[in-house]
XYZ file of C-alpha atoms in Angstrom:
681
model
C 11.548 73.516 38.557
C 14.220 71.358 38.951
C 16.833 73.446 39.176
C 15.110 75.365 42.253
C 14.674 72.162 44.168
C 18.274 71.672 43.378
C 18.783 74.482 45.208
C 17.402 74.157 47.703
C 17.829 70.232 49.123
C 22.132 71.770 49.025
C 20.755 74.858 51.033
C 19.356 72.485 53.396
C 22.366 70.084 54.091
C 24.179 72.588 55.035
C 22.773 74.450 57.484
C 21.800 71.222 58.682
C 26.011 70.356 58.822
C 26.678 73.890 60.236
C 23.699 72.867 63.062
C 25.416 69.015 63.445
C 28.562 71.021 64.335
C 28.080 73.160 66.374
C 26.082 70.590 68.843
C 29.415 68.295 69.375
C 32.210 71.155 68.920
C 33.635 71.031 72.400
C 34.423 75.000 73.906
C 38.067 74.444 73.535
C 37.904 73.735 69.680
C 35.407 76.858 69.578
C 37.525 79.295 71.206
C 40.405 77.987 68.856
C 38.629 78.551 65.314
C 37.088 81.775 66.758
C 41.334 83.045 66.614
C 41.663 81.060 63.289
C 42.278 83.319 60.168
C 40.416 82.911 57.798
C 40.597 80.819 54.563
C 41.747 82.048 51.663
C 44.354 84.558 51.339
C 45.923 86.483 54.174
C 46.503 90.173 54.190
C 49.934 90.888 54.190
C 51.294 93.278 56.902
C 52.112 97.073 55.632
C 55.049 98.452 55.502
C 56.468 101.279 55.715
C 57.301 104.017 58.318
C 53.859 104.625 60.641
C 52.489 101.177 61.224
C 49.465 100.646 63.642
C 50.937 98.512 66.495
C 48.280 95.970 68.111
C 46.998 97.254 71.326
C 47.494 94.390 74.034
C 44.527 94.610 75.715
C 45.566 91.997 78.571
C 46.681 93.533 81.785
C 50.832 92.738 82.107
C 51.405 89.614 83.819
C 53.298 90.401 87.644
C 56.169 87.747 87.494
C 59.868 87.551 88.669
C 62.923 88.475 86.755
C 64.934 85.374 86.507
C 68.362 86.859 84.886
C 69.724 84.727 81.113
C 72.027 81.895 82.260
C 75.255 83.628 81.288
C 78.442 80.950 80.346
C 81.035 80.031 82.772
C 83.467 82.838 83.491
C 87.053 82.102 84.394
C 86.867 83.538 88.472
C 90.228 84.115 90.172
C 90.689 81.551 93.169
C 93.275 82.775 95.298
C 93.123 80.402 97.870
C 93.244 77.402 95.783
C 96.372 75.802 95.318
C 97.010 73.308 92.710
C 100.389 71.115 92.179
C 101.415 71.031 88.570
C 104.095 68.728 87.240
C 105.835 67.477 83.695
C 103.763 65.435 82.021
C 100.498 66.019 83.761
C 97.460 65.551 81.591
C 94.496 67.484 79.842
C 91.882 65.948 82.400
C 94.215 65.849 85.283
C 94.928 69.469 85.023
C 91.675 70.617 84.232
C 89.939 68.498 87.811
C 92.985 70.045 90.085
C 91.906 73.698 88.787
C 88.142 72.942 89.127
C 87.720 73.834 85.489
C 85.797 72.065 82.159
C 88.076 70.203 80.246
C 87.151 72.899 77.184
C 88.150 75.785 79.037
C 91.796 74.533 79.146
C 91.840 73.117 75.704
C 90.476 76.659 74.436
C 93.634 78.230 76.391
C 95.812 75.760 75.233
C 94.943 76.636 71.236
C 95.341 80.305 72.320
C 98.530 80.159 73.459
C 99.961 78.285 70.485
C 99.342 74.417 71.288
C 98.921 72.298 69.989
C 95.702 69.837 71.053
C 94.669 66.031 69.926
C 93.141 64.729 73.498
C 92.033 65.057 76.524
C 94.821 62.926 77.300
C 97.663 64.816 75.988
C 100.525 65.151 78.424
C 101.585 68.876 78.906
C 104.924 70.443 80.521
C 105.212 71.864 83.430
C 105.941 75.595 82.270
C 102.432 76.074 79.852
C 100.788 73.537 82.985
C 101.363 76.718 84.885
C 99.661 78.873 82.328
C 96.820 77.287 82.296
C 96.644 77.354 85.627
C 97.062 80.963 86.130
C 94.754 81.922 83.297
C 92.103 80.145 85.264
C 93.201 82.351 88.164
C 94.893 79.437 90.653
C 98.134 79.813 92.437
C 100.109 76.596 91.256
C 103.015 74.558 93.202
C 105.602 73.456 91.179
C 107.120 69.539 91.645
C 110.235 68.227 90.570
C 110.938 65.047 90.351
C 114.301 63.391 90.799
C 113.484 60.385 88.712
C 116.411 59.103 86.703
C 118.426 61.969 87.928
C 121.959 61.705 90.052
C 121.317 62.631 93.635
C 124.530 63.244 96.081
C 124.932 64.961 99.653
C 125.147 68.323 99.354
C 126.767 70.780 101.932
C 124.337 72.605 104.672
C 122.864 75.865 104.311
C 123.045 77.746 108.266
C 121.145 81.178 108.427
C 121.911 82.395 111.384
C 119.136 84.623 113.724
C 118.737 86.565 116.873
C 118.605 89.432 118.691
C 119.054 92.863 117.528
C 123.347 93.406 118.916
C 123.849 89.584 119.395
C 126.789 89.388 117.927
C 125.440 87.279 114.672
C 127.931 88.413 112.626
C 131.049 88.765 114.978
C 130.256 85.490 114.906
C 130.547 84.840 111.169
C 133.844 86.889 110.922
C 135.052 84.949 113.608
C 133.888 81.535 111.543
C 135.186 82.971 108.203
C 138.274 85.185 109.575
C 136.773 88.097 108.229
C 135.250 91.500 109.561
C 132.143 92.197 107.813
C 130.923 93.773 111.042
C 132.416 96.748 111.309
C 131.983 97.736 107.521
C 128.207 97.866 108.280
C 127.015 100.986 109.479
C 126.065 101.142 113.279
C 127.596 98.396 113.741
C 124.313 96.294 112.994
C 123.552 94.177 109.823
C 120.889 95.439 107.489
C 121.204 93.022 104.575
C 120.686 89.564 104.501
C 124.088 88.348 102.804
C 125.018 84.561 101.416
C 128.254 83.317 101.765
C 130.258 79.849 101.474
C 132.654 78.735 104.836
C 135.613 76.148 104.530
C 135.615 74.910 107.911
C 139.343 73.187 109.722
C 137.872 69.920 108.968
C 137.763 70.344 104.972
C 134.091 70.859 104.599
C 132.059 73.307 103.419
C 128.950 75.055 104.789
C 126.968 78.156 103.314
C 125.448 80.589 105.155
C 122.710 83.461 105.774
C 123.390 86.589 107.649
C 120.050 88.076 108.527
C 119.642 91.207 110.567
C 118.448 91.606 113.630
C 116.878 94.792 113.960
C 112.478 94.291 114.304
C 111.884 95.707 111.273
C 113.959 93.287 109.232
C 111.304 90.931 109.963
C 110.990 89.388 105.638
C 114.149 88.717 105.443
C 114.572 86.733 108.725
C 111.403 84.391 107.677
C 112.550 84.065 103.869
C 116.123 82.877 105.374
C 114.350 80.483 107.439
C 112.598 79.502 104.018
C 115.546 78.564 102.451
C 117.787 77.122 105.263
C 118.379 74.086 106.683
C 119.352 74.527 110.247
C 119.024 77.311 111.595
C 121.322 78.609 114.447
C 119.916 80.761 117.619
C 122.265 82.918 118.191
C 121.889 84.850 122.135
C 123.327 86.942 124.277
C 124.972 85.493 127.862
C 124.830 89.341 129.165
C 121.329 89.903 127.021
C 118.456 87.174 127.392
C 115.767 85.695 125.501
C 114.739 88.960 123.798
C 111.765 89.500 121.161
C 113.525 89.051 117.904
C 114.596 85.753 119.514
C 111.227 84.554 120.105
C 110.578 85.997 116.329
C 113.501 83.515 114.599
C 112.502 80.753 117.150
C 108.567 80.786 115.353
C 110.161 81.405 112.078
C 111.896 78.684 112.458
C 109.473 76.382 113.365
C 107.269 77.693 111.091
C 109.594 76.583 107.812
C 109.994 72.682 110.200
C 113.725 73.309 110.348
C 115.863 72.479 113.224
C 118.295 74.855 115.715
C 121.226 74.923 116.733
C 121.505 76.864 119.899
C 124.426 79.964 120.227
C 124.699 81.655 123.200
C 127.572 83.913 122.045
C 129.641 86.650 124.398
C 130.458 83.880 127.337
C 133.785 86.054 127.808
C 132.333 88.613 129.353
C 132.079 89.079 133.285
C 128.080 89.314 132.912
C 127.626 86.314 131.539
C 125.289 83.328 131.988
C 124.776 80.781 130.278
C 122.560 78.607 132.410
C 119.770 81.831 132.658
C 120.064 81.554 128.571
C 119.110 77.532 129.127
C 116.455 77.975 131.675
C 114.694 80.844 129.346
C 115.280 78.923 126.426
C 113.221 75.903 128.415
C 110.430 78.418 128.979
C 109.862 79.133 125.646
C 109.027 75.481 124.640
C 112.171 74.435 122.962
C 113.797 70.821 124.816
C 117.035 71.347 124.943
C 119.948 68.650 124.690
C 120.891 69.022 128.466
C 117.284 68.894 129.165
C 116.132 66.082 127.110
C 115.317 67.324 124.515
C 117.186 67.786 121.112
C 118.383 70.704 120.246
C 122.067 71.413 120.683
C 123.277 74.007 122.530
C 127.263 75.027 121.895
C 128.935 77.956 124.308
C 130.417 80.499 121.959
C 132.484 83.917 121.861
C 133.170 86.188 118.820
C 135.818 87.765 120.261
C 138.006 85.355 121.637
C 136.515 82.539 119.314
C 136.153 80.384 122.326
C 133.662 76.648 121.126
C 133.982 77.573 117.696
C 135.009 73.716 117.012
C 132.327 72.761 119.188
C 129.617 74.947 117.184
C 130.870 73.234 113.752
C 131.194 69.634 114.862
C 127.110 70.416 115.457
C 126.242 71.438 112.862
C 128.039 69.212 110.834
C 126.627 66.343 112.816
C 123.253 67.642 112.488
C 123.691 67.787 108.832
C 124.248 64.452 108.978
C 121.639 63.707 111.044
C 119.487 65.340 108.063
C 121.269 63.096 105.337
C 121.165 66.180 102.905
C 121.256 65.705 99.618
C 119.682 67.164 96.015
C 120.814 66.180 92.250
C 123.260 68.122 90.616
C 121.514 67.547 86.809
C 118.680 68.355 85.075
C 117.806 72.119 85.353
C 117.925 73.607 88.518
C 116.123 75.162 91.190
C 117.175 78.722 92.811
C 115.994 80.744 95.201
C 116.159 84.678 95.071
C 117.503 86.111 98.448
C 118.221 89.581 97.625
C 118.408 91.776 94.895
C 119.890 94.809 94.159
C 120.206 97.183 90.558
C 123.999 97.294 89.966
C 124.469 101.154 87.479
C 126.885 99.651 85.164
C 125.487 95.965 85.230
C 121.431 95.972 85.544
C 119.304 93.525 87.876
C 121.478 91.788 89.763
C 119.874 89.090 92.286
C 121.224 87.012 94.827
C 119.949 83.300 94.749
C 120.398 79.786 96.297
C 120.726 77.237 94.402
C 118.431 74.059 96.061
C 118.555 71.587 92.349
C 120.419 70.825 89.421
C 123.286 73.082 87.757
C 122.422 76.626 86.398
C 123.900 77.065 83.693
C 125.374 80.239 82.506
C 123.203 81.658 79.179
C 120.384 79.567 80.271
C 117.002 81.334 79.789
C 115.040 81.193 83.240
C 112.204 83.249 84.905
C 112.341 84.818 88.058
C 108.558 86.043 89.559
C 107.417 88.135 87.040
C 110.858 88.675 85.284
C 112.926 86.751 82.666
C 116.296 87.008 81.156
C 119.112 85.132 80.259
C 122.220 84.193 82.063
C 124.727 86.525 81.038
C 127.491 85.885 83.958
C 127.406 84.108 87.483
C 129.963 85.373 90.282
C 130.302 83.986 93.543
C 130.372 85.919 96.534
C 133.655 86.806 96.549
C 132.962 88.167 93.054
C 134.725 85.560 90.742
C 133.520 84.206 87.650
C 131.601 80.982 87.249
C 130.262 78.728 84.253
C 127.628 76.739 86.503
C 126.202 77.181 90.311
C 125.682 73.747 92.101
C 123.120 72.322 94.957
C 123.965 75.089 98.162
C 125.873 77.423 96.479
C 125.311 81.311 96.894
C 125.781 83.059 93.488
C 124.614 86.482 91.950
C 123.064 86.101 88.576
C 123.487 89.170 85.700
C 121.286 89.261 82.787
C 117.357 89.808 84.107
C 115.760 92.291 81.905
C 113.536 93.249 85.077
C 114.395 93.669 88.856
C 112.959 90.373 90.733
C 111.262 90.270 94.025
C 113.194 88.803 97.181
C 111.897 85.115 97.888
C 111.548 84.937 94.282
C 111.819 80.977 92.762
C 114.347 80.556 89.681
C 113.323 78.111 87.173
C 115.520 76.870 83.872
C 113.045 77.166 80.734
C 113.493 75.995 77.323
C 113.164 79.395 74.929
C 112.795 82.608 75.051
C 109.610 82.675 73.922
C 108.128 80.278 77.022
C 110.267 82.769 79.357
C 108.636 85.524 77.907
C 104.994 83.741 77.287
C 105.346 82.720 81.453
C 106.959 85.951 82.278
C 103.929 87.576 80.862
C 101.652 85.756 82.285
C 102.752 85.759 86.071
C 102.669 89.657 85.286
C 98.685 89.227 84.455
C 97.815 87.085 87.796
C 99.804 89.750 89.885
C 97.735 92.407 88.568
C 94.766 90.509 89.060
C 95.476 90.030 92.926
C 96.783 93.099 92.846
C 93.392 94.740 92.118
C 90.859 91.484 93.683
C 93.112 92.882 97.128
C 92.539 96.668 96.754
C 88.954 95.361 96.137
C 88.675 93.734 99.536
C 89.827 96.773 101.242
C 87.558 98.976 100.427
C 84.952 96.514 100.996
C 86.592 95.987 104.187
C 86.544 99.952 104.815
C 82.427 100.807 103.527
C 81.673 98.452 106.087
C 83.599 99.550 108.477
C 81.785 102.928 107.543
C 78.554 102.008 107.679
C 79.338 100.520 110.985
C 80.091 103.838 112.474
C 77.774 106.978 112.766
C 78.044 109.879 110.651
C 79.524 112.005 113.363
C 82.204 109.731 113.972
C 82.902 109.627 110.692
C 83.289 113.438 109.658
C 85.626 113.211 113.126
C 87.868 110.691 111.911
C 88.444 112.824 108.062
C 89.203 115.847 109.831
C 91.342 114.230 112.779
C 93.847 112.445 110.140
C 96.216 113.959 107.574
C 98.310 112.118 105.036
C 101.705 111.749 104.821
C 103.218 110.789 101.711
C 106.259 109.127 101.287
C 109.043 107.977 98.962
C 111.038 105.244 99.239
C 114.794 104.384 97.803
C 116.950 101.589 99.182
C 120.070 100.049 97.782
C 118.525 95.999 97.524
C 115.538 94.817 97.067
C 114.925 93.921 100.236
C 115.708 96.897 102.456
C 113.544 98.213 100.693
C 110.570 95.692 101.964
C 111.558 96.371 104.767
C 111.780 99.847 104.848
C 108.433 100.704 103.712
C 106.898 97.876 105.845
C 108.271 99.881 108.902
C 106.943 103.129 107.986
C 104.003 101.445 107.168
C 103.396 100.413 110.551
C 103.972 104.279 112.100
C 99.851 104.452 111.383
C 98.045 106.561 113.857
C 94.655 107.580 113.935
C 95.662 110.836 113.034
C 98.641 110.184 110.506
C 97.720 108.204 107.429
C 101.412 106.970 106.125
C 100.566 106.894 101.978
C 104.363 105.205 100.622
C 103.373 106.177 96.859
C 105.964 104.985 95.428
C 109.982 102.491 96.196
C 112.872 101.646 94.198
C 116.121 101.447 93.868
C 119.161 102.966 93.514
C 120.072 106.696 93.956
C 117.099 109.116 93.985
C 116.799 110.877 90.914
C 114.484 114.112 89.035
C 111.825 112.067 87.969
C 111.394 110.854 92.329
C 111.854 114.671 92.638
C 109.035 115.513 90.193
C 106.716 112.565 91.355
C 107.504 114.249 95.109
C 106.670 117.963 94.015
C 103.583 116.530 92.166
C 101.581 114.862 95.947
C 103.522 116.193 97.831
C 106.178 113.499 99.041
C 108.654 113.213 101.240
C 111.820 111.096 100.178
C 113.273 108.931 102.620
C 116.410 107.314 101.123
C 118.312 104.389 103.097
C 121.394 103.226 101.793
C 121.654 105.238 99.010
C 124.091 108.254 98.029
C 123.875 111.911 98.022
C 121.852 112.736 95.225
C 123.751 115.259 93.106
C 123.680 119.476 93.844
C 121.700 119.998 91.013
C 118.937 117.822 92.856
C 119.405 118.951 96.280
C 118.668 122.330 95.232
C 115.843 122.026 93.236
C 114.090 119.871 96.136
C 115.515 123.308 98.295
C 113.649 125.356 95.865
C 110.270 123.038 95.326
C 110.492 122.204 99.342
C 110.882 118.803 98.558
C 111.689 117.214 101.716
C 115.106 114.513 101.262
C 116.164 112.381 104.219
C 119.121 109.956 103.857
C 119.626 107.405 106.617
C 122.614 104.709 106.700
C 121.289 103.116 110.378
C 117.300 101.646 110.741
C 117.031 102.912 114.171
C 117.624 106.989 112.551
C 115.449 106.360 109.467
C 112.681 105.727 111.977
C 113.093 107.985 114.554
C 113.203 110.525 112.148
C 110.172 110.286 110.881
C 108.311 109.378 113.638
C 109.473 112.807 114.709
C 108.575 114.581 111.532
C 104.618 112.179 112.008
C 104.166 113.479 115.329
C 104.940 117.184 113.959
C 102.409 117.250 111.447
C 99.779 115.120 113.556
C 97.159 117.675 114.636
C 96.975 116.370 117.990
C 93.618 116.393 119.773
C 92.727 119.144 122.202
C 92.212 118.047 125.816
C 91.052 120.277 128.868
C 93.132 120.584 131.663
C 93.617 122.022 134.960
C 96.426 124.934 134.283
C 95.882 126.088 138.050
C 93.694 125.915 141.481
C 93.260 128.635 143.821
C 90.934 128.563 147.061
C 88.970 131.824 148.591
C 89.793 133.860 151.419
C 87.406 136.176 150.952
C 84.358 138.138 149.199
C 84.156 141.304 148.474
C 80.821 142.484 147.331
C 80.443 146.253 144.744
C 76.224 147.495 145.756
C 74.699 150.450 144.568
C 75.890 150.970 140.959
C 73.625 152.116 138.502
C 72.069 150.692 135.751
C 73.907 151.857 133.677
C 77.363 151.135 134.978
C 76.390 147.426 135.468
C 74.606 145.222 138.082
C 76.413 144.287 141.303
C 79.873 142.993 141.105
C 81.253 139.981 143.506
C 84.833 139.606 143.972
C 86.383 136.608 145.245
C 89.655 137.442 146.750
C 91.883 134.033 147.068
C 95.450 132.693 146.688
C 96.382 130.675 144.185
C 98.071 127.239 145.063
C 99.277 124.860 142.613
C 99.962 126.000 138.689
C 98.777 129.605 137.479
C 95.288 131.709 137.190
C 94.677 133.138 133.397
C 92.550 135.663 132.911
C 91.504 134.233 129.598
C 91.857 130.891 130.477
C 87.630 129.346 131.623
C 87.013 129.285 135.473
C 85.420 126.091 137.239
C 84.015 126.752 140.905
C 84.282 123.353 143.406
C 82.614 122.860 146.191
C 83.070 120.154 148.453
C 84.791 118.634 145.182
C 81.794 119.161 143.410
C 81.299 121.792 140.237
C 79.298 124.893 140.867
C 79.450 126.757 138.478
C 81.589 127.031 135.309
C 82.050 130.398 133.191
C 84.331 132.547 131.808
C 86.744 135.392 133.653
C 85.837 138.541 133.322
C 88.370 140.759 135.970
C 91.396 139.335 136.863
C 93.309 141.842 139.492
C 97.084 141.762 141.912
C 97.013 144.810 144.130
C 94.463 147.008 142.283
C 96.006 146.068 138.923
C 94.682 144.171 135.814
C 96.553 141.691 135.614
C 96.829 138.481 132.954
C 98.534 135.926 134.485
C 98.842 134.995 138.376
C 101.883 132.299 139.527
C 101.001 129.983 142.205
C 101.110 131.047 146.077
C 100.524 134.846 144.855
C 97.015 136.719 146.091
C 94.625 137.841 143.783
C 90.568 139.008 143.161
C 88.734 137.698 140.636
C 85.148 138.029 138.984
C 83.909 134.971 137.465
C 80.902 135.941 134.466
C 77.497 136.087 136.069
C 78.699 134.184 138.774
C 77.798 135.778 142.496
C 77.180 132.368 144.838
C 81.067 132.485 146.138
C 81.525 131.011 149.191
C 85.160 131.009 151.380
C 87.115 127.785 151.070
C 85.829 127.223 147.433
C 88.511 126.073 144.999
C 88.506 127.706 141.681
C 90.384 125.811 138.596
C 91.429 127.494 136.154
C 90.831 125.654 132.971
C 93.085 125.337 129.694
C 92.510 123.581 126.257
C 95.961 121.859 125.432
C 96.718 120.583 121.846
C 98.413 116.712 122.899
C 100.143 115.955 119.959
C 101.594 112.030 119.625
C 104.861 110.768 121.091
C 107.022 108.031 119.085
C 107.897 105.409 121.505
C 110.788 103.309 120.327
C 111.470 100.138 122.550
C 114.800 98.297 123.205
C 114.389 95.291 120.445
C 114.103 98.187 118.187
C 110.259 98.041 117.468
C 108.511 101.394 116.772
C 105.305 103.058 117.300
C 103.197 106.233 118.161
C 100.636 106.181 120.684
C 98.122 108.775 120.536
């Protein structure tokens, strides 16, 4: 009995406790407890291949996709240029480059450099390596602290229009005859040499071509020079390349000395030249400006002493100085490939001393200087500021306009060259992507029909260019690309230096290209015969005029042209003849227009247009053309004929019948006096 009462008491208390909790619990707590698992041992999930997955009965929530945050990658910043110098810290380099410090430290560790602190100093070569890996352009700043700075000779660039006597003037100064050796009598290379003046001073001269195709050479000459001598012919006047030379000099911030040449000729008019230069914004000394003007003659050597005084005075006013100790800085003027010596670079030392045996990096190429030669060809152990030299020992051919820097070791030279090559390749790919993007944007702006018409009308002309020096091959390539027209696209697939080889012939045969050789020797007979069998054209020229003219004619021949409807002749209706009463089997009634050809000729195969009071009445094909009851194909001017137009019965005396012909109009090759060429469609 007592046991039953105890059980009953416990049961009642348990029920009361449950009811109490239910009344005092919140709805959130009850909802959470429903999802809680019961106390006790948890059941292990089934393991095996076939496992029943729990079904989600709730509908999916529609929310916008948020991409995950990616780690910051190094992007190429081609428009950003960073100034680097020897001794800059990691913090400064990271701040200037726009990246975090850890990124710079990771690049340094990968390059094999030891990193202790973010305030460690870096060499200028390592700083350039890091900047190239980041993807920015660099500008190397050299310090002259503690260096021996002395006066140096001026670097003078002679510029002007073609055939105004630039090379002849230099020949008169140095008493040589370089102009007579140039093909066609015009300068087609950029030459550098030192001239000892009668006063004992020396001046480094740069001779630039005046042809329109060599604009890049003139720009390079203005970039490395101290003074520009602007040569203008007294009997010709200011020409397009004269104005271009002025713009190059102003862009480089270089003072100008005007030399009015050919003053010995009867048609010379120096005053007219002064007025023309002043009208172009050049402030001459005679008119209150600061630009010196000297009247000279390369033939009679008139005024050469005054030109020397003007150049030395301008150099003295500029107070030209440069450091002579420490690592050299040089500028590549020209580069060529010699069969026995390999890649050769003509350079002008800007500062420091270039010593034979040093490791150098030239653009994206590197090497150890094996020999230094002056412009006469004599070997030298070293080269000082403002001295033009030819260096030998590079592993590859540099580009004209590259800077030459001296590095400490071969390993550093290899690393710097490899980094620059990677940077150039990235920039090239980025440029190709931008061009493709712009082309696609232009295609979207036009209709599909216009695109199809352009594709069918424009053909491609593939060209391989071989030349003697790097600057010339660039000039020829740019000139050929300027011959692009809406009908012909000039595609230069390969450029190189030296004579035409078998590999060039194989490439031309593979892509259907034409080989253009400029200032290179004729290929061997085996290559010429192979080219003839493979139908590969080889064009060899020594004068830029002839090369552009020949290639322009080839482009005109290959262009598909545009078909136009032209009036081949006109005839006036003098009388009308009508043939009636014919049966249906033989055809309907026919009206014949008796005409006289007033202009041109009338052809039976052409389309006829009937005009009345200047308005088009009818247009159709010619069914019959007779002269004195004989069928003819053509009737010339002044001859009478009978003419029948299909489905035309409304002839009147005095009407004009025009003979229409579709002709294929080819583009024209146009060459101006300045040497600039273009294709007119």
